[in-house]
Amino acid sequence: MASKIQPSDRTVYDFSSQSQKWAFVRKHWPIYVISLPGIIYFLLFKYIPLFGSIIAFQNYNIFKGIKGSKWVGLENFQRMFAYTDFLQILKNTILIGIYDMCFAFPVPIILALLINEVRVMMYKRIVQTVVYMPHFLSWVIVGGVVVGVLSPSTGIVNHLLALFGVEPIYFLGENTYIRPILIGSGVWKDSGWGTIIYLAAIAGINPDLYEAAQIDGASRIRQVFSITIPSILPTIVILFLLQIGNFLDFGFERVFVFLNPLNNENGEIIDTFVYRAGLVDRQYSYTTAIGLFKSVVGLMLIMISNTFSKKMTGEGLY
Amino acid sequence: MIMTRGHKIFNVFNIILLGIIGLSMVLPLIHIIAQSLSNNAAINAGKVSLWPVGFTLGSYKLILQDPTIWIGFRNSVIITVFGTLINLFMTTTLAYPLSRPEYLFRKSILVMVLFTLIFSAPLIPNYLLVKQLGLLNTLWALMLPMAISAFNLFVMRSFFLNLPTELLDSARIDGCGEFRILWNIVLPLSKPAMATMGIMYAVGHWNRYAEAVFYIDHRNWIPLQVRLREIVFTDQMGQSDVSSELMLLLSPEGIKMAVIVVATIPILCVYPFLQKHFIQGMMVGSVKS
């Protein structure tokens, strides 16, 4: 019965012929019309650029377009690896990604475990409200806050250092400090936000487990390590997988706001380089090749880590 | 539950530690507000930490006299209001059919959306598309390319899936067409979800920076964040007709900090609403994926 309406999402209609199917679609035409703007959006703004990526294999000329431009095969990709600056940028991107994973990833987990242990509800709520807040500030504002706090002449950090007799440090003007600043500002902005999912996972743990553990005489610390952490492990694994997939995607904004000629060498990542070489210097094909390289590596990382984790833990993204 | 000594020590330690973490989120902002309200001499002498010294509103006066900041503010307000309306329209009109069993192509469209989440086009093809559509240097470039967030689409769809079907069925029996059902029944029921998503999208538009750097270079159409970055990081204040005595009184640091405060205020105003609605929306989405 084609017109039977069932509540479930998994409703499957059985059509014996193609014409029956079209009759069904015609009968319910309004919802198909309603969906059109959204579908057009995805085709236009997501899929056309995806096909436009083939200019990575061309010597794209903006006046000739994709059809008129010359095909050059993998030349742009070869050029990429032959260029020493690119290798430095790739190194920066990978290092910043690794640092981010080592230092920023565990913070929300620890924070969620600590917040969960607070028994005073009022205090718990205040702490949560406060740690979520920086997430809603833009990277430019976060950058401005960092500049203000780290300023060599007027910032509070250098004032504190001065108490210990340390000479003022121009943090943003030195190559050595850019990576810690990038990671640290990320922790400041987003670690509180990251706790939401972990707190939800903790809230979903069966309270009977804790009760049983208490009867068996397990201390609070023991309960955390024997119940809470194992219970949220699947969540941790999934978020870790997502993180690996976004390994090269540190983000344009959060790096670009801090970059200046003095810290460029250690700070420039693929995204900022693509902007500079692509949009500013108009090397369209070359930077598309770099961008495509990044996307493909990201996709491969997701697939590899997913397979790996399914074997190890039985958990995966898909 | 009996508290052992170890528990008590841990509790005290934990409360203090979380207090310090919480303060580290708030203190930098207070430091910045304090600087924005202090005069030049006090800032340079390093006297300002958490309370304004040599109180002055001069930095704010100066900012309000700078036309480029007003332009940025105007553009940011426009993209926030209209961009969010576009977002809500586009997201619901796709999420609703995807929640209906009568919509036969659900699966293929969901796959199509999901694919864009894990594999997206590089910057240049996106730029060329925006250019070819003639959107460069218009505010449309900051609204149309991000009209739907796939994540929000899934959140909205799972919200629609949870609406009682009986309600829709009875409306249909009463002779309601699909458009009427969506407009008169589904939308009023989904006000909380819409509000949550609207605020989320609005914050995104207000904070929009990267796309503005890519697609806009005409001074008349840059949003506030771009102007903000110029002022804070490259010391470019506009040539405003400020008396020199006022200039002497103000420090560049104080002015920068005042601009940051101005750009932050709208977010802090909606923050209580954000906090209230939005965490639930976040949960729905995360469970689904």
Tab-separated table of C-alpha atoms in Angstrom, chain A residues 5-9 11 13 15 21 24-25 28-32 34-35 37-39 41-42 44-50 52-53 55 60 62 111 114-115 117-118 123 129-134 136-138 140-141 143-145 147-149 151 154-156 159 188 193 196-197 200 214 220 252-253 256-257 259 274-275 278-279 284 287-288 291-292 295-296 299, chain B residues 1 7 10-11 14-15 17-19 21-22 24-26 28-29 31-32 35 43-44 46 90 93-94 97 101-106 109 112-113 115-116 119-129 131 133 144-148 157 161 165 169 172 178-179 182 203 207 209-210 213-214 225 228-229 232-233 253 257 260 263-264 267 271 274-275 278-279 282-283:
chain	number	residue	atom	x	y	z
A	5	ILE	CA	1.777	6.437	6.461
A	6	GLN	CA	3.960	5.026	9.165
A	7	PRO	CA	5.656	6.865	11.989
A	8	SER	CA	9.063	5.294	11.597
A	9	ASP	CA	11.906	6.783	9.588
A	11	THR	CA	9.303	3.119	6.376
A	13	TYR	CA	7.496	1.642	0.270
A	15	PHE	CA	6.639	-0.165	-5.751
A	21	LYS	CA	6.808	5.338	-7.930
A	24	PHE	CA	3.637	8.475	-5.542
A	25	VAL	CA	6.142	11.301	-5.903
A	28	HIS	CA	3.365	14.115	-2.444
A	29	TRP	CA	4.912	16.787	-4.679
A	30	PRO	CA	4.931	19.606	-2.095
A	31	ILE	CA	7.588	18.056	0.127
A	32	TYR	CA	9.760	17.469	-2.924
A	34	ILE	CA	10.181	22.206	-0.362
A	35	SER	CA	13.458	20.304	-0.440
A	37	PRO	CA	16.469	25.009	-2.293
A	38	GLY	CA	18.546	22.865	0.051
A	39	ILE	CA	19.482	20.385	-2.651
A	41	TYR	CA	22.559	24.681	-2.275
A	42	PHE	CA	24.555	21.495	-1.794
A	44	LEU	CA	26.004	24.534	-6.199
A	45	PHE	CA	28.175	25.414	-3.225
A	46	LYS	CA	29.583	22.014	-2.272
A	47	TYR	CA	29.709	19.829	-5.365
A	48	ILE	CA	30.609	22.310	-8.095
A	49	PRO	CA	33.790	23.366	-6.232
A	50	LEU	CA	34.557	19.699	-5.741
A	52	GLY	CA	36.281	22.502	-9.926
A	53	SER	CA	39.196	20.958	-8.069
A	55	ILE	CA	42.166	22.665	-12.029
A	60	TYR	CA	44.504	27.160	-14.954
A	62	ILE	CA	41.243	32.553	-15.356
A	111	LEU	CA	38.141	18.852	32.962
A	114	LEU	CA	36.941	17.089	37.620
A	115	ILE	CA	33.662	18.947	37.057
A	117	GLU	CA	33.323	15.210	40.948
A	118	VAL	CA	31.984	18.521	42.253
A	123	TYR	CA	29.376	25.748	42.074
A	129	THR	CA	28.966	28.446	32.542
A	130	VAL	CA	32.337	30.122	32.798
A	131	VAL	CA	34.408	27.507	30.977
A	132	TYR	CA	32.011	27.329	27.997
A	133	MET	CA	32.130	31.049	27.437
A	134	PRO	CA	35.340	31.595	25.439
A	136	PHE	CA	31.640	31.859	21.572
A	137	LEU	CA	34.279	34.517	21.046
A	138	SER	CA	35.726	34.839	17.563
A	140	VAL	CA	40.052	37.586	16.240
A	141	ILE	CA	38.801	38.474	19.701
A	143	GLY	CA	43.753	36.834	19.339
A	144	GLY	CA	43.144	40.319	20.682
A	145	VAL	CA	42.864	38.990	24.225
A	147	VAL	CA	47.845	40.172	22.365
A	148	GLY	CA	46.583	42.231	25.286
A	149	VAL	CA	47.616	39.724	27.920
A	151	SER	CA	51.935	42.531	25.348
A	154	THR	CA	51.395	46.562	29.081
A	155	GLY	CA	50.306	42.919	29.316
A	156	ILE	CA	49.612	41.234	32.605
A	159	HIS	CA	54.057	42.326	34.580
A	188	TRP	CA	41.610	28.447	26.394
A	193	TRP	CA	33.214	23.472	25.240
A	196	ILE	CA	29.935	18.984	27.034
A	197	ILE	CA	30.050	15.674	25.218
A	200	ALA	CA	26.866	13.905	28.700
A	214	GLN	CA	30.709	1.515	46.769
A	220	ARG	CA	36.182	7.614	44.616
A	252	PHE	CA	42.853	29.133	8.868
A	253	GLU	CA	41.522	31.779	11.233
A	256	PHE	CA	46.126	33.732	10.451
A	257	VAL	CA	45.174	36.175	13.210
A	259	LEU	CA	50.811	35.461	11.920
A	274	VAL	CA	47.117	28.430	0.303
A	275	TYR	CA	45.519	31.780	0.991
A	278	GLY	CA	46.579	31.205	-4.034
A	279	LEU	CA	44.450	34.266	-3.517
A	284	TYR	CA	45.340	29.012	-8.623
A	287	THR	CA	47.420	25.941	-4.458
A	288	THR	CA	44.414	23.863	-5.494
A	291	GLY	CA	44.447	21.888	-0.981
A	292	LEU	CA	43.491	18.671	-2.733
A	295	SER	CA	41.811	16.841	1.672
A	296	VAL	CA	42.906	13.464	0.346
A	299	LEU	CA	40.193	11.404	4.071
B	1	MET	CA	28.145	8.138	51.898
B	7	HIS	CA	37.867	12.469	49.798
B	10	PHE	CA	40.442	15.839	47.078
B	11	ASN	CA	37.195	17.815	47.184
B	14	ASN	CA	39.236	19.990	43.129
B	15	ILE	CA	37.122	23.017	44.003
B	17	LEU	CA	41.588	23.914	40.905
B	18	LEU	CA	38.317	24.420	39.047
B	19	GLY	CA	38.103	27.882	40.573
B	21	ILE	CA	40.518	27.354	35.730
B	22	GLY	CA	37.303	29.353	35.809
B	24	SER	CA	41.641	31.959	33.924
B	25	MET	CA	38.690	32.206	31.550
B	26	VAL	CA	37.366	35.406	33.084
B	28	PRO	CA	41.901	38.012	30.781
B	29	LEU	CA	38.590	39.551	29.770
B	31	HIS	CA	42.082	42.748	32.288
B	32	ILE	CA	41.049	43.905	28.837
B	35	GLN	CA	42.714	48.568	30.102
B	43	ILE	CA	48.656	51.620	31.155
B	44	ASN	CA	52.248	52.400	30.232
B	46	GLY	CA	51.906	48.905	34.090
B	90	MET	CA	17.334	26.703	4.031
B	93	THR	CA	13.202	23.342	4.177
B	94	LEU	CA	15.716	20.564	3.644
B	97	PRO	CA	11.419	16.560	3.844
B	101	PRO	CA	8.691	8.873	5.147
B	102	GLU	CA	6.950	10.029	1.946
B	103	TYR	CA	10.219	11.539	0.747
B	104	LEU	CA	11.724	8.762	-1.287
B	105	PHE	CA	15.240	10.070	-1.850
B	106	ARG	CA	16.050	10.497	1.856
B	109	ILE	CA	20.426	13.005	-0.066
B	112	MET	CA	25.266	13.457	-0.393
B	113	VAL	CA	25.285	15.788	2.635
B	115	PHE	CA	30.015	13.273	1.969
B	116	THR	CA	30.516	17.035	2.003
B	119	PHE	CA	35.498	15.610	1.984
B	120	SER	CA	35.367	19.249	1.015
B	121	ALA	CA	36.768	21.257	-1.858
B	122	PRO	CA	39.932	23.341	-1.425
B	123	LEU	CA	39.834	27.098	-1.113
B	124	ILE	CA	40.531	28.134	-4.695
B	125	PRO	CA	37.636	26.321	-6.434
B	126	ASN	CA	35.320	27.810	-3.816
B	127	TYR	CA	36.761	31.232	-4.479
B	128	LEU	CA	36.385	30.820	-8.250
B	129	LEU	CA	32.758	29.791	-7.804
B	131	LYS	CA	33.756	34.966	-8.224
B	133	LEU	CA	28.547	33.973	-9.363
B	144	LEU	CA	25.036	32.261	0.697
B	145	PRO	CA	28.043	29.879	0.668
B	146	MET	CA	27.348	28.945	4.288
B	147	ALA	CA	23.554	28.806	4.017
B	148	ILE	CA	23.320	25.309	5.530
B	157	ARG	CA	16.114	16.480	11.106
B	161	LEU	CA	11.688	12.900	13.382
B	165	THR	CA	3.245	11.740	13.494
B	169	ASP	CA	-1.715	12.801	10.045
B	172	ARG	CA	-3.689	15.912	6.667
B	178	GLU	CA	2.054	20.027	3.011
B	179	PHE	CA	2.934	23.727	2.925
B	182	LEU	CA	4.979	22.855	7.661
B	203	VAL	CA	27.149	33.675	16.532
B	207	ASN	CA	32.364	35.918	14.316
B	209	TYR	CA	36.381	36.204	9.590
B	210	ALA	CA	38.073	33.799	7.162
B	213	VAL	CA	39.363	37.739	4.192
B	214	PHE	CA	38.912	35.519	1.140
B	225	GLN	CA	36.076	41.176	12.713
B	228	LEU	CA	39.131	44.507	14.486
B	229	ARG	CA	42.100	42.448	13.420
B	232	VAL	CA	44.576	45.059	17.143
B	233	PHE	CA	47.424	43.515	15.199
B	253	GLU	CA	46.711	49.550	23.856
B	257	MET	CA	41.198	46.769	24.046
B	260	ILE	CA	37.739	44.169	21.461
B	263	ALA	CA	33.004	43.468	19.373
B	264	THR	CA	32.469	41.117	22.301
B	267	ILE	CA	28.077	37.793	22.227
B	271	TYR	CA	25.382	34.155	26.059
B	274	LEU	CA	23.054	30.239	24.319
B	275	GLN	CA	23.939	28.503	27.511
B	278	PHE	CA	21.912	25.141	23.167
B	279	ILE	CA	23.662	22.445	25.057
B	282	MET	CA	24.436	19.903	20.845
B	283	MET	CA	23.593	16.630	22.598
